[in-house]
JSON list of C-alpha atoms in Angstrom, two decimals:
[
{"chain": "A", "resi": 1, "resn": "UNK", "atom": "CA", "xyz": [93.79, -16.93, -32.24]},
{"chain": "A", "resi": 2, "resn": "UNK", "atom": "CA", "xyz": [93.97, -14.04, -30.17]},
{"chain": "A", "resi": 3, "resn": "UNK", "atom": "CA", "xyz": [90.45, -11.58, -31.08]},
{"chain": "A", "resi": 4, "resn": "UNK", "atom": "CA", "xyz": [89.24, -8.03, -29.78]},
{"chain": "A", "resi": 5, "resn": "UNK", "atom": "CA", "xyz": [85.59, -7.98, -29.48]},
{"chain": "A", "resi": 6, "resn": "UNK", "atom": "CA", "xyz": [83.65, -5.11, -29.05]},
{"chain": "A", "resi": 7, "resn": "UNK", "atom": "CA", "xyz": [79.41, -4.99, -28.70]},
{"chain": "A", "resi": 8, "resn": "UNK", "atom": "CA", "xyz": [76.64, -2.58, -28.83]},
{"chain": "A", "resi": 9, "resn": "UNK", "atom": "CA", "xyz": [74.12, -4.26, -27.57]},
{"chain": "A", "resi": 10, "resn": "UNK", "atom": "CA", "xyz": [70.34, -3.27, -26.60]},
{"chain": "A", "resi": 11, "resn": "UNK", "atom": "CA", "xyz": [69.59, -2.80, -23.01]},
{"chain": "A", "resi": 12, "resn": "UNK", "atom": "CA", "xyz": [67.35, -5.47, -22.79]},
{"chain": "A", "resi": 13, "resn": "UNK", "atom": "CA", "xyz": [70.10, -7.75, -24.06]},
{"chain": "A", "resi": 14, "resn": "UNK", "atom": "CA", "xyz": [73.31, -6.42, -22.56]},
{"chain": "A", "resi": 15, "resn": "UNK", "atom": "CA", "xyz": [73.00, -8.33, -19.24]},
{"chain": "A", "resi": 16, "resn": "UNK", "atom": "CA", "xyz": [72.92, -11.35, -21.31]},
{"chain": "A", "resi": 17, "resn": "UNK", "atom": "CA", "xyz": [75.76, -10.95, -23.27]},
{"chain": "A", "resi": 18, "resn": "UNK", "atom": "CA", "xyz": [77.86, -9.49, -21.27]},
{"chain": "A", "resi": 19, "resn": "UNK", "atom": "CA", "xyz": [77.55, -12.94, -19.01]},
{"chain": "A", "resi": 20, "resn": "UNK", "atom": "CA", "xyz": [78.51, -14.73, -22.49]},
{"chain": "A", "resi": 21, "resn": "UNK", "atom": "CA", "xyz": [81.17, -12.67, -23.36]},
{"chain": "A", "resi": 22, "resn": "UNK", "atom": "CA", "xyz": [82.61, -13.25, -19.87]},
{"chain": "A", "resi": 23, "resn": "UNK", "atom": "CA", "xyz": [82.44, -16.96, -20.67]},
{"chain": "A", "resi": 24, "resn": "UNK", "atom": "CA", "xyz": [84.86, -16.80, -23.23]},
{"chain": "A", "resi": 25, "resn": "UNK", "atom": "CA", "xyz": [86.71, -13.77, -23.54]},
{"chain": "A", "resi": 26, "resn": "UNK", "atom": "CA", "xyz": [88.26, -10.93, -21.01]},
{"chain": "A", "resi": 27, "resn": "UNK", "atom": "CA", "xyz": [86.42, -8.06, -19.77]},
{"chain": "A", "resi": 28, "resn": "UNK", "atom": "CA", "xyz": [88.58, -5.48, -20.55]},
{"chain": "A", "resi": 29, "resn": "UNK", "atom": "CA", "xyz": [86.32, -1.88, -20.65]},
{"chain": "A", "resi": 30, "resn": "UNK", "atom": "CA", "xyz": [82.66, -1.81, -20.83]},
{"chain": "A", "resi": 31, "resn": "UNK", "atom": "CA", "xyz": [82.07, -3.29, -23.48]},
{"chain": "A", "resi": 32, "resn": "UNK", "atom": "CA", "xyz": [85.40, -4.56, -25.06]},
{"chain": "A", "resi": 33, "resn": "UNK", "atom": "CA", "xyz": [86.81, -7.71, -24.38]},
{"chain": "A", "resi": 34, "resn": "UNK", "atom": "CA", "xyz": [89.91, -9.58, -25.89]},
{"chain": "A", "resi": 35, "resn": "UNK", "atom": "CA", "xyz": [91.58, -13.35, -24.99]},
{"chain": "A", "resi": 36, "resn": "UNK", "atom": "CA", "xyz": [92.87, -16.21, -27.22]},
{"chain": "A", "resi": 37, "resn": "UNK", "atom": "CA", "xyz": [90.15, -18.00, -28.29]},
{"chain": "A", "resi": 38, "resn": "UNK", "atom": "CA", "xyz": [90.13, -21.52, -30.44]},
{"chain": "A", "resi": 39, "resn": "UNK", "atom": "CA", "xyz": [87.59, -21.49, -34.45]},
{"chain": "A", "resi": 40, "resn": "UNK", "atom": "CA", "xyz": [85.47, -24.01, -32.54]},
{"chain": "A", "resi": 41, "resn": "UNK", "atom": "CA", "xyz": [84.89, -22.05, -29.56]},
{"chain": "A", "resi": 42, "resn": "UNK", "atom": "CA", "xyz": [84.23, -19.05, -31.40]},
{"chain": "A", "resi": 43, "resn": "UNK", "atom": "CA", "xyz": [82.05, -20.46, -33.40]},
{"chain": "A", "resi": 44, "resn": "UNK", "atom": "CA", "xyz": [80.35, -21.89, -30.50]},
{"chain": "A", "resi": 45, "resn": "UNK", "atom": "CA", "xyz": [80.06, -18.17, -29.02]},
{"chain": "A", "resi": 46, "resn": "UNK", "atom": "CA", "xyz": [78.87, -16.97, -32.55]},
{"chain": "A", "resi": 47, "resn": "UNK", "atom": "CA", "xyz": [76.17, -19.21, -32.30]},
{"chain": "A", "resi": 48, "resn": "UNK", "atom": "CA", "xyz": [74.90, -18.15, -28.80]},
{"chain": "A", "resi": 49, "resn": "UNK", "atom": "CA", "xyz": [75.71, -14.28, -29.41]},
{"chain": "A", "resi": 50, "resn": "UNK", "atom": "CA", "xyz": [73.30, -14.60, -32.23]},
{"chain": "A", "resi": 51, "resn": "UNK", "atom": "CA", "xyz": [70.41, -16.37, -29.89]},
{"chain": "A", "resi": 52, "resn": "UNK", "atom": "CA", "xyz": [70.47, -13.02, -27.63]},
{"chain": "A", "resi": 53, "resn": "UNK", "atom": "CA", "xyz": [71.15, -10.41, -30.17]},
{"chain": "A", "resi": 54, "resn": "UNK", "atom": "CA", "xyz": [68.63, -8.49, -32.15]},
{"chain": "A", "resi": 55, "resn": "UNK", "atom": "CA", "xyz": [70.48, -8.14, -35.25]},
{"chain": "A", "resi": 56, "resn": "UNK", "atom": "CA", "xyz": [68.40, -5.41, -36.75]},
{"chain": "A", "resi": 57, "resn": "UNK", "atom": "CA", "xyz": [69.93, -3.42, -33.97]},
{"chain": "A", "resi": 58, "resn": "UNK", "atom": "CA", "xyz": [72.72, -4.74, -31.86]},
{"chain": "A", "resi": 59, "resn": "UNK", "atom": "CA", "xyz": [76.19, -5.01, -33.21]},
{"chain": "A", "resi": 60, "resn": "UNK", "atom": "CA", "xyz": [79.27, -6.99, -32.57]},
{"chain": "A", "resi": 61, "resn": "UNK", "atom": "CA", "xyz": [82.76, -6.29, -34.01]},
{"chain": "A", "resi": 62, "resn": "UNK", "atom": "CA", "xyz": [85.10, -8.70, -33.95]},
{"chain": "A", "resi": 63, "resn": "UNK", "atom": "CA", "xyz": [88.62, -8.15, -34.43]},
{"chain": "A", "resi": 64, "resn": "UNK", "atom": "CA", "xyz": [91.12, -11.19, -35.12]},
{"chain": "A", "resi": 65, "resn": "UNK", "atom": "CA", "xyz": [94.70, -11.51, -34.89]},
{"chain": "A", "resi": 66, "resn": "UNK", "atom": "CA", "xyz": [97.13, -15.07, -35.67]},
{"chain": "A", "resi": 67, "resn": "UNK", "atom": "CA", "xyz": [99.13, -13.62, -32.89]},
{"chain": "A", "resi": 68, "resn": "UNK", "atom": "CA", "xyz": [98.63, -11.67, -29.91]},
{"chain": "A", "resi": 69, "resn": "UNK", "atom": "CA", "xyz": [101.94, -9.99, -30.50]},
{"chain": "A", "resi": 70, "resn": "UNK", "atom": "CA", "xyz": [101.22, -8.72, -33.41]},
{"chain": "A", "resi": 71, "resn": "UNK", "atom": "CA", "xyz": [98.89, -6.03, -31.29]},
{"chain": "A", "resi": 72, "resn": "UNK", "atom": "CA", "xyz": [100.37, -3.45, -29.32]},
{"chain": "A", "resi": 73, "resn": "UNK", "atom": "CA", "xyz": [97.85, -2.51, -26.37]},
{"chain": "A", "resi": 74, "resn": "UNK", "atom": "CA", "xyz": [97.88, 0.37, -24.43]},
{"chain": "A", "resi": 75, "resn": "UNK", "atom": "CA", "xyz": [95.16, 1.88, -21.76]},
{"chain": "A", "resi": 76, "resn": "UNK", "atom": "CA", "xyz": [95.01, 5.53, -20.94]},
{"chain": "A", "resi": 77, "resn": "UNK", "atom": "CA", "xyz": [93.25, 6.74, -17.89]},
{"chain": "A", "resi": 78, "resn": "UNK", "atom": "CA", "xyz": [91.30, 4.20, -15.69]},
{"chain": "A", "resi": 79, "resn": "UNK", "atom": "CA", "xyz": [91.44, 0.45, -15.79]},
{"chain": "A", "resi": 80, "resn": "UNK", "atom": "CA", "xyz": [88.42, -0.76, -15.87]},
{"chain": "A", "resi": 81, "resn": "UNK", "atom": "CA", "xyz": [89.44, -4.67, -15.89]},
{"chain": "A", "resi": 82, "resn": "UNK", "atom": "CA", "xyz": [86.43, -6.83, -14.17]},
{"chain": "A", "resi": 83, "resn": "UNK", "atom": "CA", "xyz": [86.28, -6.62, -10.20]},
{"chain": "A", "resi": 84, "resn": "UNK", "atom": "CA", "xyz": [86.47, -10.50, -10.42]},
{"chain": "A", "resi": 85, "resn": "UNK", "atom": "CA", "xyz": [87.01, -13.64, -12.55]},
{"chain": "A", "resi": 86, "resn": "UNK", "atom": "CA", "xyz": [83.66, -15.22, -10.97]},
{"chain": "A", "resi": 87, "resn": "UNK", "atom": "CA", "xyz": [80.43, -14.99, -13.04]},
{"chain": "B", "resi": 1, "resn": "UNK", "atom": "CA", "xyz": [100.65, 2.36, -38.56]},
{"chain": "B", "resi": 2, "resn": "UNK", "atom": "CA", "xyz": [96.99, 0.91, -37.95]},
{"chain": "B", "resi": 3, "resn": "UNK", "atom": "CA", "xyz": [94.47, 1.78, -34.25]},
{"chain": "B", "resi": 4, "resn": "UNK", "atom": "CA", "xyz": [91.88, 0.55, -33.06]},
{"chain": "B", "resi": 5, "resn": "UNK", "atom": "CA", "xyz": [90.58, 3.12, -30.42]},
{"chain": "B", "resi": 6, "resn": "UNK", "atom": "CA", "xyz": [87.82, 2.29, -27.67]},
{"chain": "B", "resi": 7, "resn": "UNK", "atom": "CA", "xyz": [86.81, 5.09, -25.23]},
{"chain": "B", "resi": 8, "resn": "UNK", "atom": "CA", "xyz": [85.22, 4.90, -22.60]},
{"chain": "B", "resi": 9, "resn": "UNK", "atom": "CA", "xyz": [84.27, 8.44, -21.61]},
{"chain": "B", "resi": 10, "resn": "UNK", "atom": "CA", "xyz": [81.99, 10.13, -19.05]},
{"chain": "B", "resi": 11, "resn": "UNK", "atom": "CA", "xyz": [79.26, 11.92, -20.45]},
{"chain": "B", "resi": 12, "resn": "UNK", "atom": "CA", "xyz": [80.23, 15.62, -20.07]},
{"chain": "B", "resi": 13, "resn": "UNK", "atom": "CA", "xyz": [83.11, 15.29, -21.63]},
{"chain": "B", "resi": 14, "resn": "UNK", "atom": "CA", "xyz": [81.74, 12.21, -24.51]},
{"chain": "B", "resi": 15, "resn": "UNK", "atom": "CA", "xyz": [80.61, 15.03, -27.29]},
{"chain": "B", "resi": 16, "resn": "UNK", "atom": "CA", "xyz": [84.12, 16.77, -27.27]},
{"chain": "B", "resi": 17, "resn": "UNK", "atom": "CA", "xyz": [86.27, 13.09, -27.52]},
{"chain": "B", "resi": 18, "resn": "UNK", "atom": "CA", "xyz": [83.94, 11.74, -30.64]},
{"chain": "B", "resi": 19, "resn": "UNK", "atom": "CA", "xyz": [84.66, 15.11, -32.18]},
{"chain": "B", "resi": 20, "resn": "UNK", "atom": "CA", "xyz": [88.14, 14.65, -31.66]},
{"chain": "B", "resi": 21, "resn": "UNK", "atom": "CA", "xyz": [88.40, 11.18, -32.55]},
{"chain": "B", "resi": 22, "resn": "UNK", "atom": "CA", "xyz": [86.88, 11.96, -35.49]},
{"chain": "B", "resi": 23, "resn": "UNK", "atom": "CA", "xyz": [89.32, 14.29, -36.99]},
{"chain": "B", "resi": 24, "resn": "UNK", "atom": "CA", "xyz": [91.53, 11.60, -36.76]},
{"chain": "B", "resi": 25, "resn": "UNK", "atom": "CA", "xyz": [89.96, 7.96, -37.26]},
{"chain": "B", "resi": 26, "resn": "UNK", "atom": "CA", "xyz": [86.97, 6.84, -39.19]},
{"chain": "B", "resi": 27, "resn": "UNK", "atom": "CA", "xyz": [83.76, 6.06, -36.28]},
{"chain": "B", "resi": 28, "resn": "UNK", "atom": "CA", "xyz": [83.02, 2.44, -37.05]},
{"chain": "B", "resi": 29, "resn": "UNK", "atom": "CA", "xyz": [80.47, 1.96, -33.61]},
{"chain": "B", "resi": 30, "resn": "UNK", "atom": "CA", "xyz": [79.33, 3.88, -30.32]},
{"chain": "B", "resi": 31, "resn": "UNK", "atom": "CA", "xyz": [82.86, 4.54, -29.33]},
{"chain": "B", "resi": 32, "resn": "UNK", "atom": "CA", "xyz": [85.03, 2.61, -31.80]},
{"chain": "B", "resi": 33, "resn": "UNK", "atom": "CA", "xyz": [87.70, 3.67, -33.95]},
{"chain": "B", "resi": 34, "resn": "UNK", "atom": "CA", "xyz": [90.08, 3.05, -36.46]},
{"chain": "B", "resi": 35, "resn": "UNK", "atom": "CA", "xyz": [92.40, 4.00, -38.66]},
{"chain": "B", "resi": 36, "resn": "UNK", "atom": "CA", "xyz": [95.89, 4.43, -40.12]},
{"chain": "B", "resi": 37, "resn": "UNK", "atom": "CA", "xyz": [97.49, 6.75, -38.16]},
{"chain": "B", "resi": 38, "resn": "UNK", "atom": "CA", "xyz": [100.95, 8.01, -38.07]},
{"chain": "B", "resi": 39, "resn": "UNK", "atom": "CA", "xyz": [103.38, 8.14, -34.60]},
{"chain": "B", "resi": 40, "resn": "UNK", "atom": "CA", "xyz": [103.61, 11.95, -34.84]},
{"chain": "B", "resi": 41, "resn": "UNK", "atom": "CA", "xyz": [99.56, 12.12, -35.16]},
{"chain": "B", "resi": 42, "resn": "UNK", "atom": "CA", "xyz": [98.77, 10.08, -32.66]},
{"chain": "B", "resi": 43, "resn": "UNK", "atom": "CA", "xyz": [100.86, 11.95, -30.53]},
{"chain": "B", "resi": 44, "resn": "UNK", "atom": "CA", "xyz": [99.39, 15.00, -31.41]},
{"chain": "B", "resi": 45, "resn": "UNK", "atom": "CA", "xyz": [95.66, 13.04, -30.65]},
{"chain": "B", "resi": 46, "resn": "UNK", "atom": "CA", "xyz": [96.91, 12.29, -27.52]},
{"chain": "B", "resi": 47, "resn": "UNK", "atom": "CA", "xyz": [98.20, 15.41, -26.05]},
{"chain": "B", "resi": 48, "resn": "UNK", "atom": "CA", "xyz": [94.69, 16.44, -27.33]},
{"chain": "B", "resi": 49, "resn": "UNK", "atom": "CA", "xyz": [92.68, 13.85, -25.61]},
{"chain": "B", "resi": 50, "resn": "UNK", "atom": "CA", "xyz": [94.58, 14.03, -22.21]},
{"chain": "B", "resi": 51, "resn": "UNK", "atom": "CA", "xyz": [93.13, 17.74, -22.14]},
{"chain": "B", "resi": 52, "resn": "UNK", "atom": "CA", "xyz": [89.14, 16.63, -22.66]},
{"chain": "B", "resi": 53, "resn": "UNK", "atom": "CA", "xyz": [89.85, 13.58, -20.18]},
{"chain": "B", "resi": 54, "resn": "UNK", "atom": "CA", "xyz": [89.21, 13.10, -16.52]},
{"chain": "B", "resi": 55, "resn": "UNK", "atom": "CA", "xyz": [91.59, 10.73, -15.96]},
{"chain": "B", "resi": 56, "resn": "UNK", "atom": "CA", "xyz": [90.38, 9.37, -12.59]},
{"chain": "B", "resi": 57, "resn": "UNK", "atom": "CA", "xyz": [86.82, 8.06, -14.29]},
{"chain": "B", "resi": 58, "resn": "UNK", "atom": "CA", "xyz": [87.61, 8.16, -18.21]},
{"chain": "B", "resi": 59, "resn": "UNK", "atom": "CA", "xyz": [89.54, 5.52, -20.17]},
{"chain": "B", "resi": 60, "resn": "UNK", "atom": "CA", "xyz": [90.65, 4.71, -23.78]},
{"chain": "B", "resi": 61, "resn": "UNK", "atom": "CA", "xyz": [91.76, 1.80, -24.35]},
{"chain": "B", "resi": 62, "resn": "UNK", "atom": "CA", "xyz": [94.36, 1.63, -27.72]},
{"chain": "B", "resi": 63, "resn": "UNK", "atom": "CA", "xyz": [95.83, -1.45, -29.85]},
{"chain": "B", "resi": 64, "resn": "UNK", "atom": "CA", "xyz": [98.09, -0.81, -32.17]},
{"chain": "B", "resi": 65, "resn": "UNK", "atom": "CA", "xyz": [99.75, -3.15, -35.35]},
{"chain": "B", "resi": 66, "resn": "UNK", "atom": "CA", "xyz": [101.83, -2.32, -37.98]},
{"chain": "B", "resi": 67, "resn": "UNK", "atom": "CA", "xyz": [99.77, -3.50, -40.51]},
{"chain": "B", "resi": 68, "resn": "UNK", "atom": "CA", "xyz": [95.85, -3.51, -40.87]},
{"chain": "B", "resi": 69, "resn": "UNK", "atom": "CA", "xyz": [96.29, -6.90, -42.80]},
{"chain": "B", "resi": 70, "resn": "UNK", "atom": "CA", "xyz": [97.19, -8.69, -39.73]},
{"chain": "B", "resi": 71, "resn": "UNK", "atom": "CA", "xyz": [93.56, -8.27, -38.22]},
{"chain": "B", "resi": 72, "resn": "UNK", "atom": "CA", "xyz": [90.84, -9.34, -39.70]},
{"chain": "B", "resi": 73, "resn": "UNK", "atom": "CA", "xyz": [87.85, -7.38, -39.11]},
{"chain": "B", "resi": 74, "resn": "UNK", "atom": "CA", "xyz": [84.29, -8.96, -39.16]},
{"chain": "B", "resi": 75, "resn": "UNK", "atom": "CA", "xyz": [80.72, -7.14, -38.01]},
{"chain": "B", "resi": 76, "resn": "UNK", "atom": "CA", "xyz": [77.85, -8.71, -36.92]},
{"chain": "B", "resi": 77, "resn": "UNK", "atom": "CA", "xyz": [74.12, -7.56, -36.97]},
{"chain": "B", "resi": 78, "resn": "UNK", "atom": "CA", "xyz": [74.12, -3.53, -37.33]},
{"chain": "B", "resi": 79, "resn": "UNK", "atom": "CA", "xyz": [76.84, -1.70, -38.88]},
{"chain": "B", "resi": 80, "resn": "UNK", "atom": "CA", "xyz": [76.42, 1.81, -37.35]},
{"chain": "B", "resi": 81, "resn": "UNK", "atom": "CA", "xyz": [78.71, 3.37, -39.33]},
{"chain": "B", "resi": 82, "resn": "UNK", "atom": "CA", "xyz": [79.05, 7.21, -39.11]},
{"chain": "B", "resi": 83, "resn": "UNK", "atom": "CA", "xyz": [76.40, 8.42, -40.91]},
{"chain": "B", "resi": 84, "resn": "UNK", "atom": "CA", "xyz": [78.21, 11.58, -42.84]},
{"chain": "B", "resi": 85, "resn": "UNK", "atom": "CA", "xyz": [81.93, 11.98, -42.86]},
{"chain": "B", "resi": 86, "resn": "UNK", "atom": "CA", "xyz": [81.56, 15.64, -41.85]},
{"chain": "B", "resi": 87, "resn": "UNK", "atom": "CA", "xyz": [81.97, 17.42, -38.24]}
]
């Protein structure tokens, strides 16, 4: 499954899950990411997300598609991709 | 035709894009948006949003699908929501 997930996260917290996010998704603007991603390993990220976020105030939205191709992406202005792959 | 929109905007110029993004998507976090949206509108949001952009340092990033029913949309912890529909 191919998902779009986008966070508003605390400061406290960010660091944190932005290092998660990176684990299992592509950083794709500051705080959007997308990939292809598996129920299990999702789930698996759900679980974690949840350890680091205050829910009374952070927010995730997730986005899910069957198919990547059903999504038509386009980026205006600057690419701001991840400088590397390496956490 | 259904958006999801994700700016990423410096913060001179961040006021004047939520405004505009506004007239044209419903706010559904920081600097996410969706909506149906027709070819000929988005157009017309574009030509708009080029103007407020710097498009060395700003970027939106846009995915578009036919139909909203092909993503499934799920939010965790806050929903933050636009708290009055009016500009």
């Amino acid at each position: 499954m191919y998902v779009i997930l986008v966070y508003d996260i605390g400061e406290m917290r960010v660091a944190r899950m932005l290092k998660l996010c990176r684990k299992y998704l592509n950083w794709i603007q500051n705080s959007v990411f997308e990939g292809e991603i598996t129920e299990v390993k999702l789930k698996e990220f759900m679980g974690k997300a949840h350890t680091i976020m205050d829910l009374d105030n952070d927010s995730i939205i997730l986005f899910k598609s069957r198919e990547q191709r059903w999504l038509d992406k386009q980026i205006i202005g600057v690419e701001r991709g991840p400088v590397t792959n390496f956490l």
